[in-house]
Amino acid sequence: MQAVIDEAAKDAAEAGALASGDALLKPGQSVQGSIEADVGKGVQAFRSIATRVADDIGAQTDRALDTGKGQRALDDANRKLEKLGVDTRVGKDDVRDIVAGMAGKTFHDSEVRHIGIIQSLQVTLKGTASDGGHLDLGLSLDDKTLALTRASLRYRPKANAMFDFYQGRDKNGVEVTIDRFERNADGSYAIAGSFTARDLPASQMAKKLPTDRLPSASGRFTYDALPLKDMPNSGR
């Protein structure tokens, strides 16, 4: 199933649904903000994108599935399932059902989550650079005072290497200064500030990183429209 979804996502990207780094924006896309950071390669822009999936994404997917490329993706997915001993087969209808549910929805790289049970605002700031590198800055703030309580930083040099990343938290040398954090009229949030990080260790599952630690990282971030998601309190 994942192979088919990935193939559908790739086709959607070619049709204008996704972007990364400094690529030209496609129809339905807007920039939420960016992190201007130096992670050992000079200053780079890690850009965060909001993507509204096309209303006719289902029709686009149907066309992709009716090609030889689409059928090969289905066949490959089913071969993988068979090797795993899974007694399930993926068909065109399965992919259609998944993709059809995405039509017209907007997906954000970065967001704010309000977790009332712990009285916290969890801010996720993500960005992709033109070389495919990913930067993820996580902030936790008290939902009443807006005081910063925790910060984390993750840098993944290559987009397709999911476990090859460096990561640190505030107790391990990540320092964040927030210059502005405010709610917009439409309920979204705007935030701006800076960060520094030192001696970030590689993930324990990393296999292809050039070093076992990232000596330093620093930069500034500015985001104008982070959607707010209110997480329900457990047990209520």
Tab-separated table of C-alpha atoms in Angstrom:
chain	number	residue	atom	x	y	z
A	1	MET	CA	0.000	0.000	0.000
A	2	GLN	CA	2.769	2.438	0.889
A	3	ALA	CA	4.478	1.857	-2.458
A	4	VAL	CA	1.281	2.710	-4.290
A	5	ILE	CA	0.667	5.782	-2.119
A	6	ASP	CA	4.240	6.942	-2.718
A	7	GLU	CA	3.792	6.521	-6.450
A	8	ALA	CA	0.513	8.428	-6.356
A	9	ALA	CA	2.195	11.190	-4.350
A	10	LYS	CA	4.982	11.379	-6.918
A	11	ASP	CA	2.472	11.703	-9.733
A	12	ALA	CA	0.627	14.377	-7.761
A	13	ALA	CA	3.896	16.237	-7.268
A	14	GLU	CA	4.511	16.226	-10.997
A	15	ALA	CA	0.976	17.527	-11.452
A	16	GLY	CA	1.616	20.415	-9.040
A	17	ALA	CA	0.721	19.185	-5.547
A	18	LEU	CA	4.061	19.316	-3.743
A	19	ALA	CA	7.289	21.301	-3.578
A	20	SER	CA	10.581	21.378	-1.711
A	21	GLY	CA	13.345	23.822	-1.029
A	22	ASP	CA	13.504	26.825	-3.329
A	23	ALA	CA	11.540	25.207	-6.154
A	24	LEU	CA	8.888	27.326	-7.800
A	25	LEU	CA	5.545	27.068	-6.052
A	26	LYS	CA	2.949	24.909	-7.754
A	27	PRO	CA	-0.798	25.590	-7.940
A	28	GLY	CA	-2.391	25.282	-4.498
A	29	GLN	CA	0.824	26.019	-2.615
A	30	SER	CA	1.821	28.836	-0.275
A	31	VAL	CA	4.835	29.479	1.964
A	32	GLN	CA	4.136	29.304	5.692
A	33	GLY	CA	7.581	30.580	6.620
A	34	SER	CA	11.203	29.515	6.681
A	35	ILE	CA	14.295	28.862	8.768
A	36	GLU	CA	17.481	30.579	7.601
A	37	ALA	CA	20.106	28.310	9.109
A	38	ASP	CA	23.736	27.259	8.949
A	39	VAL	CA	24.139	23.535	9.587
A	40	GLY	CA	27.735	23.372	8.417
A	41	LYS	CA	27.110	24.263	4.762
A	42	GLY	CA	26.714	28.007	5.018
A	43	VAL	CA	23.353	29.728	5.421
A	44	GLN	CA	20.481	27.891	3.712
A	45	ALA	CA	16.751	28.570	3.504
A	46	PHE	CA	14.603	25.732	4.835
A	47	ARG	CA	11.150	26.538	3.509
A	48	SER	CA	7.840	25.352	4.952
A	49	ILE	CA	4.952	24.782	2.531
A	50	ALA	CA	1.177	24.606	2.848
A	51	THR	CA	-0.382	22.513	0.075
A	52	ARG	CA	-4.028	22.411	-0.897
A	53	VAL	CA	-4.654	19.119	-2.675
A	54	ALA	CA	-6.441	19.527	-5.986
A	55	ASP	CA	-10.183	18.884	-6.004
A	56	ASP	CA	-9.687	16.507	-8.942
A	57	ILE	CA	-6.841	14.525	-7.338
A	58	GLY	CA	-8.994	11.419	-7.641
A	59	ALA	CA	-9.210	11.812	-11.411
A	60	GLN	CA	-5.463	12.476	-11.590
A	61	THR	CA	-4.809	9.296	-9.637
A	62	ASP	CA	-7.149	7.301	-11.864
A	63	ARG	CA	-5.188	8.414	-14.899
A	64	ALA	CA	-1.913	7.475	-13.194
A	65	LEU	CA	-3.210	4.046	-12.174
A	66	ASP	CA	-4.307	3.334	-15.725
A	67	THR	CA	-0.733	3.674	-16.992
A	68	GLY	CA	1.927	1.000	-17.045
A	69	LYS	CA	3.817	2.891	-14.370
A	70	GLY	CA	0.812	2.817	-12.053
A	71	GLN	CA	0.253	-0.883	-12.580
A	72	ARG	CA	3.922	-1.612	-11.894
A	73	ALA	CA	3.604	0.252	-8.569
A	74	LEU	CA	0.608	-1.917	-7.650
A	75	ASP	CA	2.450	-5.079	-8.642
A	76	ASP	CA	5.506	-4.052	-6.629
A	77	ALA	CA	3.366	-3.320	-3.556
A	78	ASN	CA	1.707	-6.715	-3.774
A	79	ARG	CA	5.037	-8.500	-4.165
A	80	LYS	CA	6.283	-6.810	-0.998
A	81	LEU	CA	3.136	-7.819	0.868
A	82	GLU	CA	3.568	-11.396	-0.299
A	83	LYS	CA	7.186	-11.483	0.912
A	84	LEU	CA	6.008	-10.224	4.299
A	85	GLY	CA	3.457	-13.031	4.463
A	86	VAL	CA	0.517	-10.612	4.427
A	87	ASP	CA	-2.599	-12.198	2.981
A	88	THR	CA	-3.841	-8.933	1.463
A	89	ARG	CA	-3.645	-7.506	-2.016
A	90	VAL	CA	-3.716	-3.849	-3.014
A	91	GLY	CA	-6.025	-2.842	-5.831
A	92	LYS	CA	-6.894	0.337	-7.676
A	93	ASP	CA	-9.979	0.845	-5.521
A	94	ASP	CA	-7.852	0.855	-2.347
A	95	VAL	CA	-5.687	3.665	-3.694
A	96	ARG	CA	-8.691	5.598	-5.002
A	97	ASP	CA	-10.385	5.499	-1.584
A	98	ILE	CA	-7.288	6.851	0.181
A	99	VAL	CA	-6.529	9.589	-2.337
A	100	ALA	CA	-10.155	10.675	-2.758
A	101	GLY	CA	-10.293	11.511	0.948
A	102	MET	CA	-7.454	14.022	0.467
A	103	ALA	CA	-9.215	16.063	-2.228
A	104	GLY	CA	-9.593	19.734	-1.355
A	105	LYS	CA	-7.743	19.425	1.962
A	106	THR	CA	-4.777	21.593	2.943
A	107	PHE	CA	-1.696	19.967	4.433
A	108	HIS	CA	0.828	22.035	6.389
A	109	ASP	CA	4.491	21.284	6.982
A	110	SER	CA	4.379	23.320	10.206
A	111	GLU	CA	1.676	23.793	12.846
A	112	VAL	CA	0.727	24.565	16.456
A	113	ARG	CA	-1.003	21.965	18.617
A	114	HIS	CA	-2.781	22.897	21.827
A	115	ILE	CA	-2.689	20.037	24.330
A	116	GLY	CA	-5.002	21.176	27.094
A	117	ILE	CA	-4.396	18.251	29.426
A	118	ILE	CA	-0.792	19.366	29.934
A	119	GLN	CA	-1.518	23.083	29.337
A	120	SER	CA	0.949	23.269	26.476
A	121	LEU	CA	1.294	24.662	22.981
A	122	GLN	CA	3.452	22.402	20.834
A	123	VAL	CA	4.965	24.339	17.932
A	124	THR	CA	6.424	22.339	15.041
A	125	LEU	CA	8.556	24.325	12.587
A	126	LYS	CA	9.716	22.315	9.591
A	127	GLY	CA	11.534	23.274	6.438
A	128	THR	CA	13.177	21.801	3.354
A	129	ALA	CA	16.276	23.232	1.681
A	130	SER	CA	17.061	23.235	-2.034
A	131	ASP	CA	19.543	20.371	-1.523
A	132	GLY	CA	16.811	18.191	0.027
A	133	GLY	CA	17.932	18.635	3.625
A	134	HIS	CA	15.230	18.800	6.308
A	135	LEU	CA	15.262	20.884	9.478
A	136	ASP	CA	12.728	20.397	12.267
A	137	LEU	CA	12.582	22.779	15.237
A	138	GLY	CA	10.178	21.764	18.018
A	139	LEU	CA	9.047	24.185	20.728
A	140	SER	CA	6.869	23.656	23.808
A	141	LEU	CA	5.277	26.686	25.465
A	142	ASP	CA	3.038	27.182	28.471
A	143	ASP	CA	-0.417	27.882	27.042
A	144	LYS	CA	-1.091	30.663	29.561
A	145	THR	CA	2.191	32.532	29.958
A	146	LEU	CA	3.645	31.505	26.559
A	147	ALA	CA	6.951	30.838	28.317
A	148	LEU	CA	9.223	28.445	26.437
A	149	THR	CA	9.554	25.180	28.371
A	150	ARG	CA	11.357	22.893	25.926
A	151	ALA	CA	13.102	22.962	22.566
A	152	SER	CA	14.462	20.343	20.174
A	153	LEU	CA	16.245	20.391	16.829
A	154	ARG	CA	16.562	17.694	14.181
A	155	TYR	CA	18.560	17.938	10.953
A	156	ARG	CA	18.309	15.283	8.246
A	157	PRO	CA	20.769	15.936	5.388
A	158	LYS	CA	18.992	13.703	2.864
A	159	ALA	CA	15.236	13.511	2.451
A	160	ASN	CA	15.188	9.801	1.601
A	161	ALA	CA	17.375	8.719	4.537
A	162	MET	CA	14.767	8.633	7.289
A	163	PHE	CA	17.054	7.448	10.107
A	164	ASP	CA	20.143	9.453	9.180
A	165	PHE	CA	19.705	12.593	11.257
A	166	TYR	CA	21.272	14.648	14.040
A	167	GLN	CA	19.135	15.614	16.997
A	168	GLY	CA	19.434	17.547	20.224
A	169	ARG	CA	17.204	18.930	22.965
A	170	ASP	CA	17.441	21.970	25.210
A	171	LYS	CA	19.304	20.042	27.890
A	172	ASN	CA	21.868	19.050	25.270
A	173	GLY	CA	22.763	22.447	23.877
A	174	VAL	CA	19.722	23.750	21.963
A	175	GLU	CA	18.921	27.362	22.867
A	176	VAL	CA	15.965	29.264	21.402
A	177	THR	CA	14.992	32.926	21.654
A	178	ILE	CA	11.425	33.847	20.668
A	179	ASP	CA	11.057	37.451	19.518
A	180	ARG	CA	7.401	37.244	18.518
A	181	PHE	CA	4.594	34.729	19.058
A	182	GLU	CA	1.071	35.915	18.431
A	183	ARG	CA	-2.306	34.764	17.206
A	184	ASN	CA	-3.611	36.034	13.882
A	185	ALA	CA	-7.175	37.147	13.237
A	186	ASP	CA	-7.956	33.862	11.456
A	187	GLY	CA	-6.846	31.776	14.465
A	188	SER	CA	-3.457	30.800	13.076
A	189	TYR	CA	-0.176	31.792	14.756
A	190	ALA	CA	2.828	33.849	13.727
A	191	ILE	CA	6.235	33.281	15.279
A	192	ALA	CA	9.756	34.627	14.842
A	193	GLY	CA	13.026	34.096	16.664
A	194	SER	CA	16.449	32.500	16.579
A	195	PHE	CA	18.275	29.398	17.790
A	196	THR	CA	21.733	27.981	18.388
A	197	ALA	CA	22.724	24.359	18.902
A	198	ARG	CA	25.969	22.598	19.720
A	199	ASP	CA	27.331	19.083	19.520
A	200	LEU	CA	24.212	17.311	18.220
A	201	PRO	CA	24.578	13.506	18.265
A	202	ALA	CA	23.598	11.301	15.333
A	203	SER	CA	20.593	9.027	15.630
A	204	GLN	CA	21.419	5.597	17.026
A	205	MET	CA	19.987	4.091	13.825
A	206	ALA	CA	22.023	6.324	11.496
A	207	LYS	CA	24.209	4.468	8.984
A	208	LYS	CA	25.379	6.938	6.341
A	209	LEU	CA	26.049	10.208	8.143
A	210	PRO	CA	29.589	11.548	7.596
A	211	THR	CA	30.202	12.151	11.329
A	212	ASP	CA	28.741	10.944	14.594
A	213	ARG	CA	28.023	14.530	15.733
A	214	LEU	CA	27.031	17.850	14.208
A	215	PRO	CA	29.359	20.426	15.818
A	216	SER	CA	26.983	23.385	15.564
A	217	ALA	CA	23.838	24.805	13.994
A	218	SER	CA	22.297	28.249	14.193
A	219	GLY	CA	19.735	30.385	12.467
A	220	ARG	CA	16.596	32.481	12.473
A	221	PHE	CA	12.991	31.509	11.832
A	222	THR	CA	9.933	33.442	10.682
A	223	TYR	CA	6.497	31.880	10.143
A	224	ASP	CA	3.397	33.919	9.375
A	225	ALA	CA	0.604	31.317	9.308
A	226	LEU	CA	0.773	28.229	11.526
A	227	PRO	CA	-2.611	26.476	11.804
A	228	LEU	CA	-3.848	25.668	15.307
A	229	LYS	CA	-5.009	22.132	16.122
A	230	ASP	CA	-6.736	21.653	19.459
A	231	MET	CA	-6.087	18.159	20.790
A	232	PRO	CA	-9.016	16.742	22.851
A	233	ASN	CA	-8.377	16.037	26.503
A	234	SER	CA	-8.146	12.340	27.257
A	235	GLY	CA	-11.082	10.920	29.151
A	236	ARG	CA	-13.453	13.781	28.389
